[in-house]
Amino acid sequence: MKLFQLHRALSQRARLSIGVMSFVLPIALWSIVSYVPAVWHPQVLITDPGSADYLQVEMRMDRAAFDAEVADAKAEDRAPPQGIASNPIYLPSPDEVATAFYRSFTTPPPTQDGVWLHQSLWHSIKIIFWGFVISSIIGVPLGVLCGTYAAIARLFEPFTEFFRYLPAPAFGALAVAILGIYDGPKITIIVIGTLFQQILIIANTTRKLDIALVEAALTLGTKNSQLLRRVVLPAILPDLYRDQRILLGWAWTYLIVAELIGTTSGITWFITQQARYQHFPNVYAAIIMIGILGLGTDMILAQLSRRLFPWDRSLAKTG
Amino acid sequence: MNHPAATAATLPSYLDQSDAVRARFDRMKSRETILEVEHLGKTFKSASGTTVALDDINFSTQRREFLCVVGPSGCGKSTLIRILAGLEEKTSGQVLLQDKPVSGPGRDRGMVFQGYTLFPWLTVKKNVMFGLEVNGTGASTAEREALQWLQLVGLEKFAEAYPHQLSGGMKQRAAIVRALANQPRILLMDEPFGALDAQTRARMQAYLLEIWKKIDITIIFITHDLDEAIFLGDRILVLSPHPGRVQELIEVPVPRPRALMQCITPEFLATKGRLEELIHQSTGDDELESYPAVARLTDVADNVE
């Protein structure tokens, strides 16, 4: 089939439709599991308890127990309980999640001190932003220097390699002891989770610089002190930008752990609260919201890179 | 391929020069020496021992000379030009540019690489301005000069284009003027047309001669293409491999102005015969004979020749 030729570029239409499929397929799978009673549905949602006094409407029970109850009732000539096949409470259907998603923006929080979903999100975004900015302020220059000068790489990289294996959340208690229980330790966890990978990744990107460009610049009379700004930085900038996009994604994955440290806050607080009251549609809505935010940010950044680096040929390939 | 022995009887010696050619060489030799290479040596040290890449290389070029360097692979011609450019350290000997020893790269020696090496993030114009700007020329002067240089090679329409939008020939023209804009004393070219297709390469060769004629520049041109060396060069420095040594410095007897038609003239063929002789000598037996014989996989009657 033409579609499966190695390295074959897709037409604009094929790109779009296959890209849409990438989301349609998992949603379709979710819908089948949710709406086709023959698929899974291991529980029964009681609609009428019948003669079984320990059952209540809206209660869920395992199908085997329900069937046994119905058989018992029939044998004893009592009114059998009635119910519909259902999934466990932790797997709500797409429409429930969609409704919850919509409602989370339109209905005020149930408790007085409660926060809206978007307020939680905004708090999380601020944590990510500062974590990533602080990490980048240190990590990007250091990475570029490590990639450029072997001596600096030798000085920083062994320790960085060591440190990047340490799980960032392990520093949670320490961060709380030093920085208190509010945003400080959370930002610290994001920084620890991002920075050490960032140094190594950016150092590697810098090392991939085509040395012929440096030699060309030297033969044009460029002094060593000018090379970094005139050649190294502009040459690696598109790749560095791509690295930053990937690293920003990693920073997001540290968010939930970071927000559990000290006082739980942000989207994590929202999720844990909702899960505690078994409002699982809300939990899914919040998780999906994180995904949409992450993907949205990345798409905007990708679009921006076309403007910033019109000369970058690798953009034409990756789209 | 002309086998030297078969054509020797009918061809003049490559040492015979017409009066016009001899007069040209006399004029060239009367010009001042630009570059002098004395007892140049280069040794690479690696885990498996030391390799002598260049051994006691001596030659000099006069102002506005076009010197070609040829030799089989492994003769160190690229190492030589990289040492001249200052991109590699020499082990012994010295390189004098206008009687001053050089060390490290500098704007007085421009270089054109086979891989173009235009800066992809700069427009063609900015690429040409690069050398001027890093050497302290103001942006407006640099821009004016860059545009003049681009006009010289017919690239003024592409001043605002990025290198990836240019064809191979255009890229190499841009790379040449980028080096020339710095007004170097000498232009070093390391197989600059090696990546171009045959037609573009022929046009670029003729074009390079046009440029060379019009401006005060001395060119050292590395190639493995013997026709290219004869077509372009005043003299040809032949290197032998393992270790790289000067085998002969040949004065090309083909008169100027050069044209592609000249490649069948007796002087041209005689020079080419001599070059092939030298290169075969240094590489030993004809390389083809070392390949294994190919077994026949077709019907005996089904012949293509």
Coordinates of C-alpha atoms in Angstrom, one line a residue:
Chain A
M1 CA 0.0 0.0 0.0
K2 CA 1.2 3.5 -0.8
L3 CA 0.5 4.7 2.7
F4 CA 3.1 2.4 4.1
Q5 CA 6.1 3.2 1.9
L6 CA 9.0 4.1 4.0
H7 CA 9.6 7.8 4.4
R8 CA 6.8 8.6 2.0
A9 CA 5.4 12.1 2.6
L10 CA 1.6 12.2 3.1
S11 CA -0.7 14.5 1.2
Q12 CA -2.3 17.4 3.1
R13 CA -5.6 15.6 3.2
A14 CA -4.1 12.3 4.3
R15 CA -2.2 14.1 7.0
L16 CA -5.3 15.8 8.3
S17 CA -7.6 12.8 8.2
I18 CA -5.1 10.4 9.8
G19 CA -4.3 13.0 12.4
V20 CA -8.0 13.3 13.3
M21 CA -8.2 9.4 13.4
S22 CA -5.5 9.5 16.0
F23 CA -8.1 11.0 18.4
V24 CA -11.2 9.4 16.9
L25 CA -9.9 5.9 17.4
P26 CA -9.4 6.0 21.2
I27 CA -12.7 7.9 21.7
A28 CA -14.4 5.3 19.6
L29 CA -12.9 2.5 21.7
W30 CA -14.0 4.3 24.9
S31 CA -17.5 4.7 23.4
I32 CA -17.8 1.0 22.5
V33 CA -16.7 0.0 26.0
S34 CA -19.2 2.5 27.5
Y35 CA -22.3 2.1 25.3
V36 CA -22.3 -1.5 24.1
P37 CA -23.7 -3.5 27.0
A38 CA -22.2 -6.7 25.6
V39 CA -18.7 -5.3 25.9
W40 CA -17.4 -5.6 29.5
H41 CA -20.0 -4.0 31.8
P42 CA -19.1 -6.2 34.7
Q43 CA -21.6 -4.5 37.1
V44 CA -25.3 -3.8 37.3
L45 CA -26.8 -0.4 38.1
I46 CA -29.9 -1.0 40.2
T47 CA -33.0 0.8 38.9
D48 CA -35.5 -1.0 41.1
P49 CA -34.5 -2.8 44.2
G50 CA -37.5 -5.1 44.1
S51 CA -37.9 -7.1 47.2
A52 CA -34.2 -7.0 48.2
D53 CA -34.2 -4.6 51.0
Y54 CA -30.4 -4.1 51.1
L55 CA -30.4 -2.7 47.5
Q56 CA -30.9 0.9 46.6
V57 CA -31.5 2.7 43.3
E58 CA -28.3 4.0 41.7
M59 CA -26.3 1.4 43.5
R60 CA -23.8 -0.7 41.6
M61 CA -23.2 -4.4 42.2
D62 CA -21.3 -7.2 40.5
R63 CA -23.3 -9.0 37.9
A64 CA -22.8 -12.4 39.5
A65 CA -24.2 -11.2 42.8
F66 CA -27.1 -9.5 41.1
D67 CA -27.9 -12.6 39.0
A68 CA -27.9 -14.7 42.2
E69 CA -30.2 -12.2 43.9
V70 CA -32.6 -12.4 40.9
A71 CA -32.6 -16.2 41.0
D72 CA -33.2 -16.2 44.7
A73 CA -36.1 -13.8 44.4
K74 CA -37.6 -15.8 41.6
A75 CA -37.3 -19.1 43.5
E76 CA -38.9 -17.6 46.5
D77 CA -41.5 -15.9 44.3
R78 CA -40.6 -12.4 45.4
A79 CA -40.3 -9.3 43.1
P80 CA -36.8 -9.6 41.6
P81 CA -34.6 -6.5 41.6
Q82 CA -34.1 -4.7 38.3
G83 CA -31.1 -3.0 36.8
I84 CA -29.1 -2.2 33.8
A85 CA -25.6 -3.5 32.8
S86 CA -23.1 -0.9 33.7
N87 CA -19.4 -0.2 34.0
P88 CA -17.6 0.5 37.3
I89 CA -17.9 4.0 38.6
Y90 CA -14.3 4.8 37.8
L91 CA -15.0 4.5 34.0
P92 CA -17.6 7.1 33.2
S93 CA -18.9 7.3 29.6
P94 CA -17.8 10.0 27.2
D95 CA -21.0 12.0 27.4
E96 CA -20.7 12.1 31.2
V97 CA -17.2 13.4 31.0
A98 CA -18.2 15.9 28.3
T99 CA -21.0 17.1 30.5
A100 CA -18.7 17.3 33.5
F101 CA -16.2 19.2 31.3
Y102 CA -18.8 21.8 30.4
R103 CA -20.2 22.1 33.9
S104 CA -16.9 22.6 35.5
F105 CA -16.7 25.9 33.7
T106 CA -20.3 26.9 34.2
T107 CA -21.3 25.8 37.7
P108 CA -19.7 27.3 40.8
P109 CA -17.7 25.1 43.1
P110 CA -19.9 23.2 45.6
T111 CA -18.2 24.4 48.7
Q112 CA -17.5 27.9 49.7
D113 CA -13.8 27.6 49.8
G114 CA -13.8 25.5 46.7
V115 CA -12.1 26.7 43.5
W116 CA -13.2 26.6 39.9
L117 CA -11.4 24.2 37.5
H118 CA -9.9 27.1 35.6
Q119 CA -8.6 28.7 38.8
S120 CA -6.9 25.4 39.7
L121 CA -5.5 25.2 36.2
W122 CA -4.2 28.7 36.3
H123 CA -2.3 28.0 39.5
S124 CA -0.8 24.9 38.0
I125 CA 0.2 26.8 34.9
K126 CA 2.0 29.4 37.0
I127 CA 3.9 26.6 38.8
I128 CA 5.0 25.0 35.5
F129 CA 5.9 28.4 34.0
W130 CA 8.2 29.4 36.9
G131 CA 9.7 25.9 37.2
F132 CA 10.5 25.8 33.5
V133 CA 11.8 29.4 33.4
I134 CA 14.1 28.9 36.3
S135 CA 15.4 25.6 35.0
S136 CA 16.0 27.1 31.5
I137 CA 17.8 30.2 32.9
I138 CA 20.4 27.8 34.3
G139 CA 20.1 24.8 32.0
V140 CA 20.2 26.4 28.6
P141 CA 23.4 28.4 29.0
L142 CA 25.1 25.6 30.9
G143 CA 24.1 23.1 28.3
V144 CA 25.3 25.2 25.4
L145 CA 28.6 25.8 27.2
C146 CA 29.0 22.1 28.0
G147 CA 28.3 21.3 24.3
T148 CA 30.9 23.8 23.1
Y149 CA 33.8 23.5 25.6
A150 CA 35.0 20.0 26.5
A151 CA 36.5 21.2 29.8
I152 CA 33.2 22.7 31.0
A153 CA 31.4 19.5 29.9
R154 CA 33.9 17.4 31.8
L155 CA 33.4 19.5 34.9
F156 CA 29.6 19.5 34.9
E157 CA 28.4 16.5 33.1
P158 CA 29.5 13.6 35.4
F159 CA 27.7 15.2 38.3
T160 CA 24.7 16.0 36.2
E161 CA 24.5 12.4 35.0
F162 CA 24.5 11.3 38.6
F163 CA 21.9 13.7 39.7
R164 CA 19.5 13.1 36.9
Y165 CA 18.9 9.5 38.2
L166 CA 17.7 10.9 41.5
P167 CA 13.9 11.0 41.4
A168 CA 12.8 14.6 41.8
P169 CA 10.0 13.8 44.3
A170 CA 12.6 12.4 46.7
F171 CA 13.5 16.0 47.4
G172 CA 10.0 16.9 48.3
A173 CA 10.4 16.7 52.1
L174 CA 13.7 18.5 51.9
A175 CA 12.2 21.2 49.7
V176 CA 9.3 21.7 52.2
A177 CA 11.7 22.0 55.1
I178 CA 13.7 24.7 53.3
L179 CA 11.0 26.5 51.3
G180 CA 7.8 26.1 53.3
I181 CA 4.6 24.5 52.2
Y182 CA 3.4 26.8 49.4
D183 CA 4.6 27.2 45.9
G184 CA 8.4 27.2 46.6
P185 CA 8.9 23.5 47.0
K186 CA 6.5 22.7 44.0
I187 CA 8.5 24.9 41.7
T188 CA 11.7 23.3 43.1
I189 CA 10.5 19.8 42.2
I190 CA 9.8 20.9 38.6
V191 CA 13.2 22.5 38.4
I192 CA 15.0 19.4 39.7
G193 CA 13.0 17.2 37.4
T194 CA 13.8 19.3 34.3
L195 CA 17.2 20.9 34.8
F196 CA 19.5 17.9 34.8
Q197 CA 17.9 16.4 31.7
Q198 CA 18.0 19.9 30.1
I199 CA 21.7 20.4 30.6
L200 CA 22.5 17.0 29.0
I201 CA 20.1 17.2 26.1
I202 CA 21.1 20.8 25.2
A203 CA 24.8 19.9 25.5
N204 CA 24.2 17.0 23.1
T205 CA 22.3 19.2 20.6
T206 CA 25.1 21.7 20.8
R207 CA 27.7 19.0 20.1
K208 CA 25.8 18.0 16.9
L209 CA 26.7 21.4 15.4
D210 CA 28.3 21.0 11.9
I211 CA 31.9 21.8 12.7
A212 CA 32.4 22.8 9.0
L213 CA 30.3 25.9 9.8
V214 CA 32.7 26.8 12.6
E215 CA 35.7 26.3 10.3
A216 CA 34.1 28.4 7.6
A217 CA 33.6 31.2 10.1
L218 CA 37.2 30.9 11.3
T219 CA 38.6 31.2 7.8
L220 CA 36.5 34.3 7.4
G221 CA 38.4 35.8 10.3
T222 CA 36.0 35.2 13.1
K223 CA 37.7 35.3 16.5
N224 CA 37.2 32.6 19.0
S225 CA 35.3 34.9 21.3
Q226 CA 32.8 35.7 18.5
L227 CA 32.1 32.1 17.6
L228 CA 29.6 31.3 20.3
R229 CA 27.3 34.2 19.5
R230 CA 27.9 34.4 15.7
V231 CA 27.9 30.7 14.8
V232 CA 27.1 28.2 17.6
L233 CA 24.0 29.8 18.9
P234 CA 22.3 30.7 15.6
A235 CA 23.2 27.3 14.2
I236 CA 21.7 25.3 17.0
L237 CA 18.7 27.6 17.8
P238 CA 16.0 25.6 16.0
D239 CA 17.1 22.3 17.6
L240 CA 17.4 24.0 20.9
Y241 CA 13.9 25.3 20.5
R242 CA 12.7 21.8 19.7
D243 CA 14.5 20.5 22.8
Q244 CA 12.8 23.1 24.9
R245 CA 9.4 22.0 23.6
I246 CA 10.0 18.4 24.6
L247 CA 11.4 19.5 28.0
L248 CA 8.3 21.6 28.6
G249 CA 6.3 18.4 28.1
W250 CA 8.4 16.7 30.7
A251 CA 7.9 19.6 33.2
W252 CA 4.1 19.0 32.9
T253 CA 4.6 15.3 33.8
Y254 CA 6.2 16.4 37.1
L255 CA 3.3 18.7 37.9
I256 CA 1.0 16.3 39.8
V257 CA 3.8 15.0 42.0
A258 CA 5.1 18.5 42.6
E259 CA 1.6 19.8 43.6
L260 CA 1.1 17.0 46.2
I261 CA 4.1 18.4 48.1
G262 CA 3.3 20.7 51.0
T263 CA -0.3 21.8 50.7
T264 CA -1.9 20.1 47.7
S265 CA -2.8 22.8 45.2
G266 CA -3.8 23.5 41.6
I267 CA -5.2 20.9 39.3
T268 CA -4.0 18.2 41.6
W269 CA -6.1 19.5 44.4
F270 CA -9.1 19.6 42.1
I271 CA -8.5 16.0 40.9
T272 CA -7.9 14.6 44.4
Q273 CA -11.0 16.4 45.8
Q274 CA -13.2 15.1 43.0
A275 CA -11.9 11.6 43.3
R276 CA -12.5 11.6 47.0
Y277 CA -16.2 12.3 46.4
Q278 CA -16.2 9.8 43.5
H279 CA -16.9 12.5 40.9
F280 CA -15.0 10.5 38.4
P281 CA -16.3 12.4 35.3
N282 CA -14.8 15.5 36.8
V283 CA -11.5 13.7 37.3
Y284 CA -11.4 12.7 33.7
A285 CA -12.4 16.2 32.6
A286 CA -9.5 17.7 34.5
I287 CA -7.0 15.1 33.1
I288 CA -8.2 15.8 29.6
M289 CA -7.9 19.5 30.3
I290 CA -4.2 19.1 31.1
G291 CA -3.8 17.2 27.8
I292 CA -5.5 19.8 25.8
L293 CA -3.4 22.5 27.4
G294 CA -0.2 20.7 26.8
L295 CA -1.0 19.8 23.2
G296 CA -2.3 23.3 22.6
T297 CA 0.8 24.9 23.9
D298 CA 3.0 22.7 21.8
M299 CA 1.0 23.3 18.7
I300 CA 1.3 27.1 19.2
L301 CA 5.1 26.7 19.8
A302 CA 5.5 24.6 16.7
Q303 CA 3.6 27.2 14.6
L304 CA 5.8 29.9 16.1
S305 CA 9.0 28.1 15.2
R306 CA 8.0 28.3 11.5
R307 CA 7.9 32.1 11.9
L308 CA 11.1 32.2 13.9
F309 CA 13.2 29.9 11.8
P310 CA 12.1 30.2 8.2
W311 CA 15.4 28.7 7.1
D312 CA 15.2 25.5 9.1
R313 CA 14.9 22.6 6.7
S314 CA 14.0 19.9 9.3
L315 CA 10.7 21.8 9.8
A316 CA 9.6 20.8 6.3
K317 CA 10.0 17.1 7.3
T318 CA 8.4 17.0 10.7
G319 CA 5.7 19.5 9.9
Chain B
M1 CA 42.2 6.9 -21.1
N2 CA 45.4 7.5 -22.9
H3 CA 48.0 5.1 -21.9
P4 CA 51.2 7.2 -21.7
A5 CA 53.4 4.6 -23.5
A6 CA 51.0 4.3 -26.5
T7 CA 50.7 8.0 -27.2
A8 CA 54.2 9.1 -26.3
A9 CA 55.4 8.8 -29.8
T10 CA 52.7 11.1 -31.2
L11 CA 52.5 13.7 -28.4
P12 CA 54.9 16.5 -27.6
S13 CA 56.5 16.4 -24.2
Y14 CA 54.5 18.1 -21.4
L15 CA 57.7 20.1 -20.8
D16 CA 57.5 21.8 -24.3
Q17 CA 56.0 25.3 -24.0
S18 CA 55.0 27.6 -26.8
D19 CA 56.6 31.1 -26.8
A20 CA 53.4 32.7 -25.5
V21 CA 53.1 30.2 -22.7
R22 CA 56.7 30.6 -21.7
A23 CA 56.3 34.4 -21.8
R24 CA 53.3 34.1 -19.5
F25 CA 55.3 31.9 -17.0
D26 CA 58.1 34.4 -17.1
R27 CA 55.7 37.2 -16.3
M28 CA 54.1 35.1 -13.5
K29 CA 57.5 34.3 -12.0
S30 CA 58.5 37.9 -12.0
R31 CA 55.6 38.7 -9.7
E32 CA 56.2 38.7 -6.0
T33 CA 55.9 35.5 -4.0
I34 CA 52.6 35.4 -2.0
L35 CA 52.8 32.1 -0.2
E36 CA 55.9 30.0 0.6
V37 CA 55.7 26.6 2.2
E38 CA 59.0 25.3 3.6
H39 CA 59.8 21.8 4.9
L40 CA 56.2 21.4 6.0
G41 CA 55.4 18.2 7.8
K42 CA 52.4 16.8 9.5
T43 CA 52.2 13.7 11.7
F44 CA 49.0 12.3 13.2
K45 CA 49.3 10.4 16.5
S46 CA 46.7 7.8 17.2
A47 CA 46.4 4.7 19.4
S48 CA 47.6 2.5 16.5
G49 CA 50.8 4.6 16.1
T50 CA 51.9 7.6 14.2
T51 CA 51.0 8.3 10.6
V52 CA 53.1 10.7 8.5
A53 CA 50.5 12.6 6.4
L54 CA 52.8 15.2 4.9
D55 CA 56.6 15.0 4.7
D56 CA 58.9 17.9 3.8
I57 CA 56.6 19.8 1.5
N58 CA 58.2 22.7 -0.3
F59 CA 56.6 25.0 -2.9
S60 CA 55.7 28.7 -3.4
T61 CA 53.1 30.6 -5.4
Q62 CA 53.4 33.9 -7.0
R63 CA 50.8 36.6 -6.9
R64 CA 47.8 35.9 -9.1
E65 CA 48.9 32.3 -9.8
F66 CA 46.4 29.5 -10.1
L67 CA 48.0 26.5 -8.5
C68 CA 46.2 23.1 -8.5
V69 CA 47.1 20.3 -6.2
V70 CA 46.4 16.8 -7.3
G71 CA 47.2 13.3 -5.9
P72 CA 45.6 10.0 -5.1
S73 CA 43.5 9.6 -2.0
G74 CA 45.7 9.5 1.1
C75 CA 48.3 11.9 -0.3
G76 CA 47.3 14.5 2.3
K77 CA 46.1 17.2 -0.1
S78 CA 43.2 18.1 2.2
T79 CA 45.5 18.2 5.2
L80 CA 47.8 20.5 3.3
I81 CA 45.1 23.0 2.5
R82 CA 43.7 22.8 6.0
I83 CA 47.2 23.6 7.4
L84 CA 47.4 26.6 5.0
A85 CA 44.0 27.7 6.1
G86 CA 45.1 27.4 9.7
L87 CA 42.4 24.9 10.6
E88 CA 45.0 22.3 11.4
E89 CA 48.4 22.6 13.2
K90 CA 51.5 21.7 11.3
T91 CA 54.1 19.4 13.0
S92 CA 57.1 20.9 11.4
G93 CA 58.3 23.5 8.8
Q94 CA 56.6 26.8 8.2
V95 CA 54.1 28.6 6.0
L96 CA 54.9 32.2 5.0
L97 CA 52.3 34.5 3.6
Q98 CA 54.0 37.5 2.1
D99 CA 57.1 36.6 4.1
K100 CA 55.2 36.5 7.5
P101 CA 54.7 33.2 9.2
V102 CA 51.1 32.3 9.7
S103 CA 49.5 30.4 12.5
G104 CA 45.8 29.8 13.0
P105 CA 43.0 30.9 10.6
G106 CA 42.8 34.4 9.4
R107 CA 40.9 36.6 6.9
D108 CA 44.1 36.9 4.7
R109 CA 43.4 33.3 3.6
G110 CA 39.9 32.7 2.3
M111 CA 38.6 29.1 2.0
V112 CA 35.9 27.5 -0.1
F113 CA 34.8 24.0 1.0
Q114 CA 33.3 21.2 -0.9
G115 CA 30.2 21.2 1.3
Y116 CA 29.4 24.9 0.6
T117 CA 29.2 25.7 4.3
L118 CA 27.0 28.7 3.8
F119 CA 25.4 29.7 7.1
P120 CA 21.8 28.3 6.8
W121 CA 20.3 30.9 9.1
L122 CA 21.6 33.9 7.2
T123 CA 20.3 35.1 3.8
V124 CA 22.8 35.0 0.9
K125 CA 23.5 38.7 1.4
K126 CA 24.1 38.3 5.2
N127 CA 26.4 35.4 4.4
V128 CA 28.6 37.6 2.3
M129 CA 28.5 40.3 4.9
F130 CA 29.5 37.9 7.6
G131 CA 33.3 38.1 7.1
L132 CA 33.2 41.9 6.8
E133 CA 31.2 42.3 9.9
V134 CA 33.3 40.0 12.1
N135 CA 36.2 42.0 11.0
G136 CA 34.7 45.3 12.1
T137 CA 33.2 46.7 9.0
G138 CA 30.0 48.7 9.7
A139 CA 26.7 47.1 8.7
S140 CA 25.9 49.6 5.9
T141 CA 29.3 49.4 4.3
A142 CA 29.3 45.7 4.5
E143 CA 25.9 45.5 2.9
R144 CA 26.9 47.7 0.1
E145 CA 30.0 45.7 -0.6
A146 CA 28.1 42.4 -0.3
L147 CA 25.6 43.5 -2.9
Q148 CA 28.5 44.5 -5.2
W149 CA 30.0 41.1 -4.8
L150 CA 26.7 39.3 -5.4
Q151 CA 26.3 41.4 -8.6
L152 CA 29.7 40.2 -9.7
V153 CA 28.5 36.6 -9.7
G154 CA 24.9 37.3 -10.8
L155 CA 23.3 36.5 -7.5
E156 CA 21.9 39.9 -6.7
K157 CA 18.3 38.6 -7.3
F158 CA 18.9 36.0 -4.6
A159 CA 20.3 38.4 -2.0
E160 CA 17.4 37.9 0.4
A161 CA 17.1 34.1 -0.3
Y162 CA 18.3 31.5 2.2
P163 CA 21.0 29.1 1.1
H164 CA 18.6 26.1 1.0
Q165 CA 16.6 27.9 -1.7
L166 CA 19.7 28.0 -4.0
S167 CA 21.0 25.3 -6.5
G168 CA 24.4 23.7 -5.9
G169 CA 26.1 26.0 -8.4
M170 CA 24.6 29.1 -6.9
K171 CA 25.5 28.0 -3.4
Q172 CA 29.1 27.6 -4.5
R173 CA 29.2 31.0 -6.2
A174 CA 27.8 32.5 -3.0
A175 CA 30.5 30.7 -1.0
I176 CA 33.2 32.0 -3.3
V177 CA 32.1 35.6 -3.0
R178 CA 31.7 35.2 0.7
A179 CA 35.4 34.3 0.9
L180 CA 36.4 37.0 -1.7
A181 CA 34.5 39.8 0.1
N182 CA 37.1 39.6 2.8
Q183 CA 39.7 40.5 0.2
P184 CA 42.0 37.7 1.2
R185 CA 45.5 37.5 -0.3
I186 CA 45.0 33.9 -1.2
L187 CA 41.9 31.7 -1.9
L188 CA 42.1 28.1 -0.8
M189 CA 39.6 25.8 -2.5
D190 CA 39.2 22.2 -1.3
E191 CA 37.5 20.2 -4.1
P192 CA 34.9 22.9 -4.3
F193 CA 33.1 21.5 -7.3
G194 CA 33.2 17.9 -6.2
A195 CA 29.5 17.8 -5.2
L196 CA 28.2 19.4 -8.4
D197 CA 26.8 17.6 -11.5
A198 CA 29.0 17.4 -14.6
Q199 CA 27.4 20.4 -16.5
T200 CA 27.3 22.7 -13.5
R201 CA 30.9 21.8 -12.7
A202 CA 32.1 22.7 -16.2
R203 CA 30.3 26.0 -16.0
M204 CA 31.6 26.7 -12.6
Q205 CA 35.2 26.0 -13.7
A206 CA 34.9 28.5 -16.6
Y207 CA 33.3 31.0 -14.2
L208 CA 35.9 30.6 -11.6
L209 CA 38.6 31.5 -14.3
E210 CA 36.5 34.6 -15.2
I211 CA 36.5 35.7 -11.5
W212 CA 40.2 34.9 -11.1
K213 CA 41.1 37.0 -14.2
K214 CA 39.2 40.0 -13.0
I215 CA 40.4 40.3 -9.4
D216 CA 43.8 40.3 -7.7
I217 CA 43.7 36.8 -6.1
T218 CA 46.0 33.9 -5.9
I219 CA 44.2 30.5 -5.9
I220 CA 45.3 27.1 -4.5
F221 CA 42.8 24.6 -5.8
I222 CA 42.6 21.0 -4.6
T223 CA 41.0 18.4 -6.8
H224 CA 41.3 14.7 -7.7
D225 CA 40.0 15.4 -11.2
L226 CA 43.0 15.7 -13.5
D227 CA 41.1 17.4 -16.4
E228 CA 39.9 20.0 -13.9
A229 CA 43.5 20.6 -12.7
I230 CA 44.8 21.1 -16.3
F231 CA 41.9 23.2 -17.4
L232 CA 42.2 25.6 -14.4
G233 CA 45.8 25.6 -13.3
D234 CA 48.9 27.5 -14.2
R235 CA 50.9 24.9 -12.4
I236 CA 50.0 21.6 -10.9
L237 CA 51.5 20.3 -7.7
V238 CA 51.4 16.5 -7.7
L239 CA 51.5 14.7 -4.4
S240 CA 52.3 11.1 -3.7
P241 CA 50.7 9.2 -0.9
H242 CA 52.0 7.5 2.3
P243 CA 53.6 9.8 3.3
G244 CA 52.4 12.8 1.3
R245 CA 55.4 14.2 -0.6
V246 CA 55.8 16.6 -3.6
Q247 CA 56.3 14.4 -6.6
E248 CA 56.5 17.1 -9.3
L249 CA 55.4 20.6 -9.8
I250 CA 54.2 20.7 -13.4
E251 CA 53.9 23.9 -15.5
V252 CA 50.8 23.5 -17.6
P253 CA 51.7 24.1 -21.3
V254 CA 48.1 24.7 -22.3
P255 CA 47.8 28.4 -23.4
R256 CA 45.3 30.8 -22.0
P257 CA 42.6 31.8 -22.3
R258 CA 41.4 28.3 -21.6
A259 CA 38.4 26.8 -23.3
L260 CA 36.8 23.4 -22.9
M261 CA 37.8 22.5 -26.6
Q262 CA 41.4 22.5 -25.5
C263 CA 41.0 19.1 -23.8
I264 CA 41.9 17.4 -27.0
T265 CA 44.9 19.5 -27.9
P266 CA 48.4 17.8 -27.8
E267 CA 49.6 19.9 -24.9
F268 CA 46.6 19.0 -22.8
L269 CA 46.9 15.3 -23.6
A270 CA 50.6 15.3 -22.9
T271 CA 50.1 16.9 -19.5
K272 CA 47.3 14.5 -18.7
G273 CA 49.5 11.6 -19.7
R274 CA 52.2 12.8 -17.4
L275 CA 49.8 13.2 -14.5
E276 CA 48.4 9.8 -15.0
E277 CA 51.9 8.3 -15.1
L278 CA 52.8 10.0 -11.9
I279 CA 49.7 9.0 -10.1
H280 CA 49.9 5.4 -11.3
Q281 CA 53.5 5.3 -10.3
S282 CA 52.7 6.4 -6.8
T283 CA 49.7 4.1 -6.3
G284 CA 51.5 1.1 -7.7
D285 CA 49.6 -1.3 -10.0
D286 CA 46.4 -0.4 -11.7
E287 CA 43.7 -0.7 -9.1
L288 CA 41.3 -2.5 -11.3
E289 CA 43.4 -5.6 -11.4
S290 CA 43.0 -6.1 -7.7
Y291 CA 39.2 -6.6 -8.0
P292 CA 38.2 -10.3 -8.2
A293 CA 37.0 -11.7 -11.5
V294 CA 33.2 -11.9 -11.8
A295 CA 31.6 -15.3 -12.4
R296 CA 29.1 -15.6 -15.3
L297 CA 25.5 -15.9 -14.1
T298 CA 23.9 -15.8 -17.6
D299 CA 23.6 -18.2 -20.6
V300 CA 26.8 -18.4 -22.5
A301 CA 25.0 -17.4 -25.8
D302 CA 23.3 -14.4 -24.2
N303 CA 26.1 -11.9 -24.7
V304 CA 25.8 -8.1 -24.3
E305 CA 29.1 -7.3 -25.9

